[in-house]
Coordinates of C-alpha atoms and ligand atoms in Angstrom, one line a residue:
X327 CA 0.0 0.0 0.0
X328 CA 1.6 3.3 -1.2
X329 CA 1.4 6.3 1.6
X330 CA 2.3 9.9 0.7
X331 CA 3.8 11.2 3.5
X332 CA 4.8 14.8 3.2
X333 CA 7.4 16.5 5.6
X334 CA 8.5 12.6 5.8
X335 CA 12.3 13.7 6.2
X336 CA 11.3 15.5 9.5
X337 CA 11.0 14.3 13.0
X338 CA 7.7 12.8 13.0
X339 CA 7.6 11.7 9.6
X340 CA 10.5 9.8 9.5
X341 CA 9.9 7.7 12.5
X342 CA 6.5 7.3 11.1
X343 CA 8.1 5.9 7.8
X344 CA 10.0 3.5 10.1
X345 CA 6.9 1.9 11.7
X346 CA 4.9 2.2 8.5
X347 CA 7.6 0.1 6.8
X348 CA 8.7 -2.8 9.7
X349 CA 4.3 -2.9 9.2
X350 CA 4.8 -3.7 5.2
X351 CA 3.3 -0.7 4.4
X352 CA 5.5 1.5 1.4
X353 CA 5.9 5.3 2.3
X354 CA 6.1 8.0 -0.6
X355 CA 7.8 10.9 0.8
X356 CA 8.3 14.2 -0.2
X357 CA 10.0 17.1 1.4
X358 CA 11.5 20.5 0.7
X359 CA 14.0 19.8 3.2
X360 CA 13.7 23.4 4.6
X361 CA 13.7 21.9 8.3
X362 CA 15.5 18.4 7.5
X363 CA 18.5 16.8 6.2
X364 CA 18.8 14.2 3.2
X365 CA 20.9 11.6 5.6
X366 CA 17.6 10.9 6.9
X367 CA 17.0 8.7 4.2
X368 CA 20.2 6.5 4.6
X369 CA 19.4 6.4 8.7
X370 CA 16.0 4.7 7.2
X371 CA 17.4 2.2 5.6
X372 CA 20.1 1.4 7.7
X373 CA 16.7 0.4 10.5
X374 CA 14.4 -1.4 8.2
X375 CA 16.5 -2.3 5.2
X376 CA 14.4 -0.2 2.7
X377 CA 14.8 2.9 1.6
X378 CA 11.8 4.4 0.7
X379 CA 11.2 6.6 -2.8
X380 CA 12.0 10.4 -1.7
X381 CA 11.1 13.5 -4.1
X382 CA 12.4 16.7 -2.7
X383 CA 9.5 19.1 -3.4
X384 CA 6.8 21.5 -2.2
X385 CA 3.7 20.7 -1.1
X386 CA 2.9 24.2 -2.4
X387 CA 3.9 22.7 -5.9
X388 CA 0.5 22.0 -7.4
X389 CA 2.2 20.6 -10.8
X390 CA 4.7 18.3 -8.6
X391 CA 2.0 17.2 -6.7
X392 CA -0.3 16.1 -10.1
X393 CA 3.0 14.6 -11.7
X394 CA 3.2 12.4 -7.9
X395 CA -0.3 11.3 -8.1
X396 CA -0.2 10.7 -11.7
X397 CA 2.8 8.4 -11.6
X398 CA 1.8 6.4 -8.6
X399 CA -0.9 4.9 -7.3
X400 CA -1.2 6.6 -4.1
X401 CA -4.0 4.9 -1.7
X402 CA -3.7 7.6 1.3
X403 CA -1.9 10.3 2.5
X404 CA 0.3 11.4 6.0
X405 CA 0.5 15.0 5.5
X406 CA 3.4 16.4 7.9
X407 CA 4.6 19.0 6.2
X408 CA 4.5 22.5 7.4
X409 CA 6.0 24.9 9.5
X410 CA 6.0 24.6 13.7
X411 CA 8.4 27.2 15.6
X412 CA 5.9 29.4 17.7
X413 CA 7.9 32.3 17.9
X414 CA 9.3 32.4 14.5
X415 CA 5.2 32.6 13.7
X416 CA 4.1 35.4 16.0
X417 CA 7.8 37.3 13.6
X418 CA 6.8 35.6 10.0
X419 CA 2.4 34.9 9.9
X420 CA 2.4 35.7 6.4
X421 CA 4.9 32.7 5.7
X422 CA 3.3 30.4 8.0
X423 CA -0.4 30.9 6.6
X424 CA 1.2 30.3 3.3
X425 CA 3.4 27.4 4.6
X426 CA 0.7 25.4 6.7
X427 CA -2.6 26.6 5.2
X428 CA -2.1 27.4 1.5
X429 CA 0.2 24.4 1.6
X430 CA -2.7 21.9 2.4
X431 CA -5.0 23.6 0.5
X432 CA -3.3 23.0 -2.7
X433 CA -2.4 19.2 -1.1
X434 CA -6.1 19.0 -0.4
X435 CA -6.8 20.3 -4.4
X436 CA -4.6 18.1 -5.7
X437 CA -5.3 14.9 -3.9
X438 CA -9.1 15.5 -5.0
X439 CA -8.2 15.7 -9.1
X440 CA -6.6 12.3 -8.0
X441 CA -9.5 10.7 -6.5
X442 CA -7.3 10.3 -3.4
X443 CA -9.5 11.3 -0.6
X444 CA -7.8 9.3 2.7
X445 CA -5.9 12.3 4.4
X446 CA -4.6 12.3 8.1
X447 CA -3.5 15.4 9.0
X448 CA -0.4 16.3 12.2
X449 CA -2.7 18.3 14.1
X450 CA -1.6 19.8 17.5
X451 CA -3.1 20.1 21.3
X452 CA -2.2 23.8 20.9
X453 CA -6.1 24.2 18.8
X454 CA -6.9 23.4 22.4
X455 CA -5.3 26.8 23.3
X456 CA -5.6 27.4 27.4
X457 CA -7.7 24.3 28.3
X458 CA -10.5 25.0 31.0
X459 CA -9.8 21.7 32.7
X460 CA -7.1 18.8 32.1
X461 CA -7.3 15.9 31.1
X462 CA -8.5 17.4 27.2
X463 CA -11.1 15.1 25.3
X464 CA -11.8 15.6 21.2
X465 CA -14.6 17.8 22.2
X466 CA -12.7 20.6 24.7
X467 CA -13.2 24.1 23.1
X468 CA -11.0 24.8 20.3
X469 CA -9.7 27.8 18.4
X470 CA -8.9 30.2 21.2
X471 CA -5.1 29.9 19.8
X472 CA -2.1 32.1 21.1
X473 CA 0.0 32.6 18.5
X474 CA -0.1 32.1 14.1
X475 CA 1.1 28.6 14.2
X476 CA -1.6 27.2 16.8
X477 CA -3.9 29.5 14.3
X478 CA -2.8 28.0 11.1
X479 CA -3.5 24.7 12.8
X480 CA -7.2 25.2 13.7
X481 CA -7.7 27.0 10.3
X482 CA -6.5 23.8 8.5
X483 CA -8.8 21.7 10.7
X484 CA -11.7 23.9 9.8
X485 CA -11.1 23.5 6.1
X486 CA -10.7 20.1 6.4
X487 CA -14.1 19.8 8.6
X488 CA -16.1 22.0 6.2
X489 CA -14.3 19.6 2.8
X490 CA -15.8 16.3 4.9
X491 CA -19.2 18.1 5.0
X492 CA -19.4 19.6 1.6
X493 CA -17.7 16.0 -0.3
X494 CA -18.9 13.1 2.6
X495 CA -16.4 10.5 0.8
X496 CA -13.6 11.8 2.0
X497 CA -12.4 10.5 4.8
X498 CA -9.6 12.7 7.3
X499 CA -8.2 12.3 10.1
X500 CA -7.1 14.9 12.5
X501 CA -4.4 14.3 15.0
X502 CA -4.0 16.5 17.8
X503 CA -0.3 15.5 19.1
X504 CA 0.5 16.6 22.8
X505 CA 4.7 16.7 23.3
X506 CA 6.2 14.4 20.8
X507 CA 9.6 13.7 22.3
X508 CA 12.3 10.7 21.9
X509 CA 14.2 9.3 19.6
X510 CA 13.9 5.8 17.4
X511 CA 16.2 3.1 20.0
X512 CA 18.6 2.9 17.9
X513 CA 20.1 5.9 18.3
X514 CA 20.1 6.5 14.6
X515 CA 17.4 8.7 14.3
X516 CA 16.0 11.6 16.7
X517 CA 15.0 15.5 16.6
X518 CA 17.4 17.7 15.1
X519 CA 16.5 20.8 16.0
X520 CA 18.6 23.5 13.9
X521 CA 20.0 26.5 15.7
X522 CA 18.6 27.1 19.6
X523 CA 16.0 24.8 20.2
X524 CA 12.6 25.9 21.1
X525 CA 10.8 23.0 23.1
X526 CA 12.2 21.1 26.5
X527 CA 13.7 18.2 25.2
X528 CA 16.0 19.0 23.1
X529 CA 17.4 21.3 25.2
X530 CA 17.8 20.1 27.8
X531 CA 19.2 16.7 25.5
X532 CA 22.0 19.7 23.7
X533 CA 23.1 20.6 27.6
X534 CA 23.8 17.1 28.2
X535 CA 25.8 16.9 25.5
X536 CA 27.5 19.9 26.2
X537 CA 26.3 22.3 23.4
X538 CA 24.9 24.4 26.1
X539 CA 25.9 25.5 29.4
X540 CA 22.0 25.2 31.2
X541 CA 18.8 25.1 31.1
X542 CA 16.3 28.0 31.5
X543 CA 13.5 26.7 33.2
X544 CA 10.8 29.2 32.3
X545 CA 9.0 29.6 35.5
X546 CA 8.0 27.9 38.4
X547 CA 5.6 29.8 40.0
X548 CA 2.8 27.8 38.3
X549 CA -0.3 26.2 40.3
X550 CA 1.3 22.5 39.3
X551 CA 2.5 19.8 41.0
X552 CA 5.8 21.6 41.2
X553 CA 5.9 24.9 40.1
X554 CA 7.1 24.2 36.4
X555 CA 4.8 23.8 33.3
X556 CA 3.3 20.5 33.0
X557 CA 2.9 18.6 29.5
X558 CA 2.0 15.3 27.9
X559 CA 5.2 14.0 26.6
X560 CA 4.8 11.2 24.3
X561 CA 7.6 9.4 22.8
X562 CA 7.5 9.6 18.9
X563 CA 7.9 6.2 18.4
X564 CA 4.4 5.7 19.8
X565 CA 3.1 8.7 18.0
X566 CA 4.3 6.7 14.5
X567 CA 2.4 3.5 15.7
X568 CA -0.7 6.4 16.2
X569 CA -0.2 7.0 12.7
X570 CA -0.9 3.3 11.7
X571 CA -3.5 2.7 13.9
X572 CA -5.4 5.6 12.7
X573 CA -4.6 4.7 8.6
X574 CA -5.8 0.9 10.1
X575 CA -8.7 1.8 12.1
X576 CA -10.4 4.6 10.6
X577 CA -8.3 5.6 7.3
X578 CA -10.7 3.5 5.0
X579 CA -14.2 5.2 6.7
X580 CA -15.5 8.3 5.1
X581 CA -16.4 11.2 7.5
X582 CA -14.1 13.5 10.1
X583 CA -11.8 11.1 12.8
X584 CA -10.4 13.3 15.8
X585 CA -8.0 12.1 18.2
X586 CA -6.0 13.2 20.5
X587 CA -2.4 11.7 20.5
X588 CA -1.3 11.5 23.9
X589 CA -0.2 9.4 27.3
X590 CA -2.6 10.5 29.6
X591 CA -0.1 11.7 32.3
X592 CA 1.4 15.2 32.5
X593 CA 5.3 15.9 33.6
X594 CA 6.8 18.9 34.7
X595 CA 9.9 20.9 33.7
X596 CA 11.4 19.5 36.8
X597 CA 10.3 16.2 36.3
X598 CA 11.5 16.0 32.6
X599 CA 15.2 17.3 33.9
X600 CA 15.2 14.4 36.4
X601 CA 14.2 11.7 34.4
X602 CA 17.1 13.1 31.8
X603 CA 19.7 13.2 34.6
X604 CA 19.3 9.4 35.2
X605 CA 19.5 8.7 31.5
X606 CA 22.8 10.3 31.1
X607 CA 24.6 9.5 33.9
X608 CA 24.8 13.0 35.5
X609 CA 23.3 16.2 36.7
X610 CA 21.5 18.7 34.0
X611 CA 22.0 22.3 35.0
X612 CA 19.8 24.7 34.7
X613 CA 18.4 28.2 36.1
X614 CA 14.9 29.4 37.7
X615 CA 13.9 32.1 34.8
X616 CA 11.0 34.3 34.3
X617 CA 7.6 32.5 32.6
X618 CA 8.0 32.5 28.6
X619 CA 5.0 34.6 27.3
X620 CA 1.8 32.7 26.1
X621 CA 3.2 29.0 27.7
X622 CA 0.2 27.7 30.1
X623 CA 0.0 26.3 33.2
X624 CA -0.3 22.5 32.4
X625 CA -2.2 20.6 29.7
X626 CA -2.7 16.6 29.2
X627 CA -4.9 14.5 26.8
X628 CA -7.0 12.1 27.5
X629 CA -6.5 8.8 25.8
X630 CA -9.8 7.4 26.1
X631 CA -11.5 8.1 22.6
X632 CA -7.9 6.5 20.4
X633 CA -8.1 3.9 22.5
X634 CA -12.1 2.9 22.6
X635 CA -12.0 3.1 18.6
X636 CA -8.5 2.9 17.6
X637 CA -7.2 0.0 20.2
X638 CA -4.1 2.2 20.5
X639 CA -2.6 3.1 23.5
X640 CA 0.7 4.6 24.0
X641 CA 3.1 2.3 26.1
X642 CA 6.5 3.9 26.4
X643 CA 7.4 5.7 30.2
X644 CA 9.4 8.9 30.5
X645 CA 12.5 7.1 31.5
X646 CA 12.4 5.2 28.0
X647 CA 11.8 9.0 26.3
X648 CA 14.9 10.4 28.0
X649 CA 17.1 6.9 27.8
X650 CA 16.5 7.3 24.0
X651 CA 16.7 10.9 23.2
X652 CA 20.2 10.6 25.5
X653 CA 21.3 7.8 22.9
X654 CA 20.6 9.6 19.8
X655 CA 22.0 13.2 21.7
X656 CA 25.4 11.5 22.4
X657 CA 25.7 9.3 19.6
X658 CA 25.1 12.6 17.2
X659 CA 26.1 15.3 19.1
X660 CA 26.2 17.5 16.6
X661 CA 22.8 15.8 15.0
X662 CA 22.8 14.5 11.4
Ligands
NAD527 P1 9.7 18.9 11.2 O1 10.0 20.3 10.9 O2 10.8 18.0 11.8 O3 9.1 18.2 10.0 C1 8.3 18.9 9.0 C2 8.9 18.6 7.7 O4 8.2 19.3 6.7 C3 10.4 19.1 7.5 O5 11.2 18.0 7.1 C4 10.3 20.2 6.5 O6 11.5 20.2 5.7 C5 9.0 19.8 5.7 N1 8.3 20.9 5.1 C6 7.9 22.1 5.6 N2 7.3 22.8 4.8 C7 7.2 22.1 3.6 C8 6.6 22.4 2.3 N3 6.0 23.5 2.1 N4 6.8 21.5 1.4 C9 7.4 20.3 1.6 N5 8.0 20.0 2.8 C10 7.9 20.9 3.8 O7 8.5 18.9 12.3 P2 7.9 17.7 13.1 O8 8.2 17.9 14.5 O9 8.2 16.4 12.5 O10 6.3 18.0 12.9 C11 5.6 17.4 11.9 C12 4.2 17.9 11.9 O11 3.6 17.7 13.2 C13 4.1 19.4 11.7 O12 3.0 19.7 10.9 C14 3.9 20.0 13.0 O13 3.3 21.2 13.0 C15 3.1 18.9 13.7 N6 3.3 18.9 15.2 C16 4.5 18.9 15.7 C17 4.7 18.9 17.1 C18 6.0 18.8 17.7 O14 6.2 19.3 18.9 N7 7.1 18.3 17.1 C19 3.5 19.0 17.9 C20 2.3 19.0 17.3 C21 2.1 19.0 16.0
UFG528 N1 10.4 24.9 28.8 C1 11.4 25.4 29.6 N2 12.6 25.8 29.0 C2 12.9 25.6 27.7 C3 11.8 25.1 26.9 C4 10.6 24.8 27.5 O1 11.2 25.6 30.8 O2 14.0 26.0 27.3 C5 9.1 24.5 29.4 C6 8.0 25.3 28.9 O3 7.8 26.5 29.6 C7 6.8 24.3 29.1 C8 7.5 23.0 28.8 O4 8.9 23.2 29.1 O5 6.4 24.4 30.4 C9 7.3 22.4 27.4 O6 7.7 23.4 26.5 P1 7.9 23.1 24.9 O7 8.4 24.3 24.3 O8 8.8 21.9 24.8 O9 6.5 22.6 24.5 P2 5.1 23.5 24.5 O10 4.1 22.7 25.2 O11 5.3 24.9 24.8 O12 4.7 23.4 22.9 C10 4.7 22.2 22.2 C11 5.1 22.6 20.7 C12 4.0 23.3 20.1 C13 2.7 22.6 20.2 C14 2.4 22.3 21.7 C15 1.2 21.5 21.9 O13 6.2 23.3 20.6 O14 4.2 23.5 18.7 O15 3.5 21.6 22.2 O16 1.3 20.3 21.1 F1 1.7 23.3 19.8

C-alpha cells in the first residue's frame, strides 16, 4: 500500500516511515528539506532495510503534486509538512499561513483531481489553546489559539471539517499530538533541531551533551504539582504507531476522525530534567527564569476516545523517552 507522507524527512515523519515500513506498508515521501537533512533517508534504511522513494519538493507545488499522483498509485496520504516554531510565527504569519494553510489547500486540491481522498493530518493540542480543565477530550473548546502557528493549525482543521461536510467521501483524520519527544532506540534517528531549540527536550538533550551551558527553566511559580509547566510528553515512536492505527482503524471510513495523540499523564519541567539526569549519567544544569509569554499552566490529553476506537494506546514511560533521546544526543552530538 503506497502512503504519501509529506514532511516525511522530518522528525515525525521519519519515525513514522519506520513503523509504516517494519508494518509492510510502502511510504512516498516528499519534502522541501527546509527543516531536515537528506541523511535521513540513509538512517532509514540502515533500520528497516528499505529505503523508501524520496522526491524533494513543495507541497505548495501543485504541478509536482499532479505529476506524484499521476505516476503512482497513491492509496492515502500522512501530511506532515508544514511549519511549527511558535515564535518564529508570532515574527513571520504571512509565511506560515502560506506554509501550513495554503500548503494543504493545494495538497487538499490536488489529492481531490486524484481521487485520493484518505488524508490524516499532524494536528496539534495547541487548537486546544488554554484548556479550561485537564485531562483534554476531542470535544474541549478549540480555536482560542495564542500565536499564528496554533492558528494556522485550527484554520486547517476547519477546512478540512467544512471539505468532509461539503464532499462526505472523504475520509480525514485529525491528529492532535501533545509533546512528541524521543528518539527511534537505535540511536540512529532523533529530533534535530537546527539553531537554539525551542521546546524542553531538546534542550535540555544539547546541555547534556555539552552544546549548552544550562537550562532555563521558564517559571515555576505555576499552580502545578511543582511549580514548572506541566505537558503530555509522548515518545515519537508511539506517536508513529498512532499513525498506523489511525490509517488501520479509521483511514478507510468516510467522515471527520479526531484524536488526541497522547499518554494521559502530564510531567513537569522538573520532572523531565530528572528523568534526563538518570539517562545520562549526570546532573542537568539549569536556572529558575521568568515565565515565557503565552506558555500555560499545564495541559494533558486524555487517551480514552484513540483507544475505545483505535485500540491504541501509548506504552513507552518517561525514563524510555529520556534513555533514548540521550542515545541519539550522544551518539550525534552534533545531529545528522
Ligand atoms: P519537522 O520540521 O521536523 O518536519 C516537518 C517537515 O516538513 C520538514 O522535514 C520540512 O522540511 C518539511 N516541510 C515544511 N514545509 C514544507 C513544504 N512547504 N513542502 C514540503 N515540505 C515541507 O516537524 P515535526 O516535529 O516532524 O512535525 C511534523 C508535523 O507535526 C508538523 O505539521 C507540526 O506542526 C506537527 N506537530 C509537531 C509537534 C512537535 O512538537 N514536534 C507537535 C504538534 C504538531
Ligand atoms: N520549557 C522550559 N525551558 C525551555 C523550553 C521549554 O522551561 O527551554 C518549558 C515550557 O515553559 C513548558 C515545557 O517546558 O512548560 C514544554 O515546552 P515546549 O516548548 O517543549 O512545548 P510546548 O508545550 O510549549 O509546545 C509544544 C510545541 C507546540 C505545540 C504544543 C502542543 O512546541 O508546537 O507543544 O502540542 F503546539
Amino acid at each position: 500500500m503506497e502512503v504519501l507522507i509529506t514532511g516525511g524527512m522530518g522528525y515525525i515523519g521519519s519515525h513514522t516511515c519506520v513503523e509504516m515500513i517494519e508494518a509492510g506498508m510502502t511510504p512516498i515521501i516528499i519534502d522541501n528539506l527546509c527543516n531536515a537533512k537528506a541523511e535521513v533517508l540513509n538512517r532509514i534504511e540502515q533500520i528497516t532495510g528499505v529505503k523508501p522513494l524520496f522526491l524533494q519538493g513543495d507541497i505548495r507545488d501543485e504541478a509536482f503534486l499532479d505529476s506524484l499522483f499521476a505516476a503512482h498509485d497513491i492509496h492515502s496520504v500522512i501530511h506532515f509538512a508544514g511549519l511549527k516554531a511558535v515564535g518564529e510565527s508570532v515574527a513571520k504569519p504571512l509565511e506560515y499561513y502560506d506554509n501550513n494553510v495554503n500548503g494543504s489547500l493545494v495538497l487538499a486540491r490536488a489529492m481531490r483531481k486524484a481521487g485520493v481522498k484518505r488524508l490524516v493530518f499532524s494536528s496539534s493540542a495547541t487548537v486546544y489553546g488554554d484548556p479550561q480543565q485537564v485531562p483534554i477530550t476531542e470535544s474541549s473548546p478549540v480555536g482560542e489559539t495564542t500565536n499564528p502557528y496554533g492558528t494556522s493549525k485550527f484554520m486547517v482543521e476547519q477546512c478540512l471539517t467544512d471539505l468532509v461536510h461539503a464532499e462526505p467521501d472523504w475520509s480525514v483524520t485529525l491528529l492532535r499530538y501533545f509533546n512528541p519527544v524521543g528518539a527511534h532506540p537505535s540511536g540512529l534517528m532523533g529530533e534535530d533541531p537546527q539553531g537554539i531549540p525551542n521546546n524542553l527536550m531538546p534542550f535540555i538533550a544539547q546541555v547534556a551533551v555539552g552544546r549548552r551551558e544550562k537550562l532555563a527553566v521558564f517559571g515555576d511559580d505555576y499552580s502545578t504539582k511543582d511549580g514548572t509547566g506541566v505537558r503530555d510528553y509522548i515518545h515519537v515512536m508511539d506517536l508513529a504507531s498512532g499513525h498506523i492505527a489511525a490509517l488501520k482503524g479509521v483511514g478507510e471510513k468516510a467522515g471527520l476522525h479526531v484524536f488526541n495523540l497522547g499518554t494521559g499523564q502530564g510531567s513537569s519541567v522538573l520532572e523531565m530534567v530528572q528523568a534526563f539526569s538518570q539517562a545520562c549519567g549526570k546532573p542537568v544544569a539549569y536556572e529558575i527564569c521568568p515565565r515565557r509569554p503565552g506558555d500555560i499552566a499545564e495541559c494533558w490529553a486524555s487517551t480514552e476516545k484513540a483507544e475505545r476506537e483505535l485500540g491504541w494506546k501509548a506504552t513507552r514511560s518517561v525514563a524510555e523517552m529520556a534513555a533514548d533521546t540521550w542515545r541519539w544526543q550522544s551518539n550525534n552530538p552534533q545531529g545528522y
